[in-house]
Amino acid sequence: VAPMERLLAYAQPYLQRGAHGLFLKGEKVGAEVAEARRVWQFEAELSVSRSDARGRIVSVRSLKRVR
């Protein structure tokens, strides 16, 4: 239940080697992604969760630290 910005920091070593990250997020995913973009540059696609229509799966690639 960590914010997207922190999850990306944990995943950085793998994503920089070409891995594709999948992160399960809740209703506030838009705000979390916007906040993470203040620190990270990345490509993201959102998909609706099958287990909860309010949740989203964030697929992340091409991660780089902005600041």
XYZ file of C-alpha atoms in Angstrom, residues 24-30 46-57:
19
model
C -2.076 -2.634 -8.414
C -3.525 0.720 -7.362
C -6.824 1.983 -6.000
C -9.258 4.783 -6.738
C -6.684 7.579 -6.401
C -4.401 6.192 -9.087
C -4.558 9.373 -11.177
C -3.927 1.918 -16.937
C -6.227 -1.094 -17.033
C -9.365 -1.721 -15.004
C -8.948 -4.375 -12.325
C -11.105 -7.478 -12.740
C -11.401 -7.949 -8.971
C -12.572 -4.396 -8.169
C -13.896 -1.932 -10.755
C -12.544 0.961 -8.666
C -8.992 -0.404 -8.862
C -6.481 -0.062 -11.659
C -3.450 -1.964 -12.865
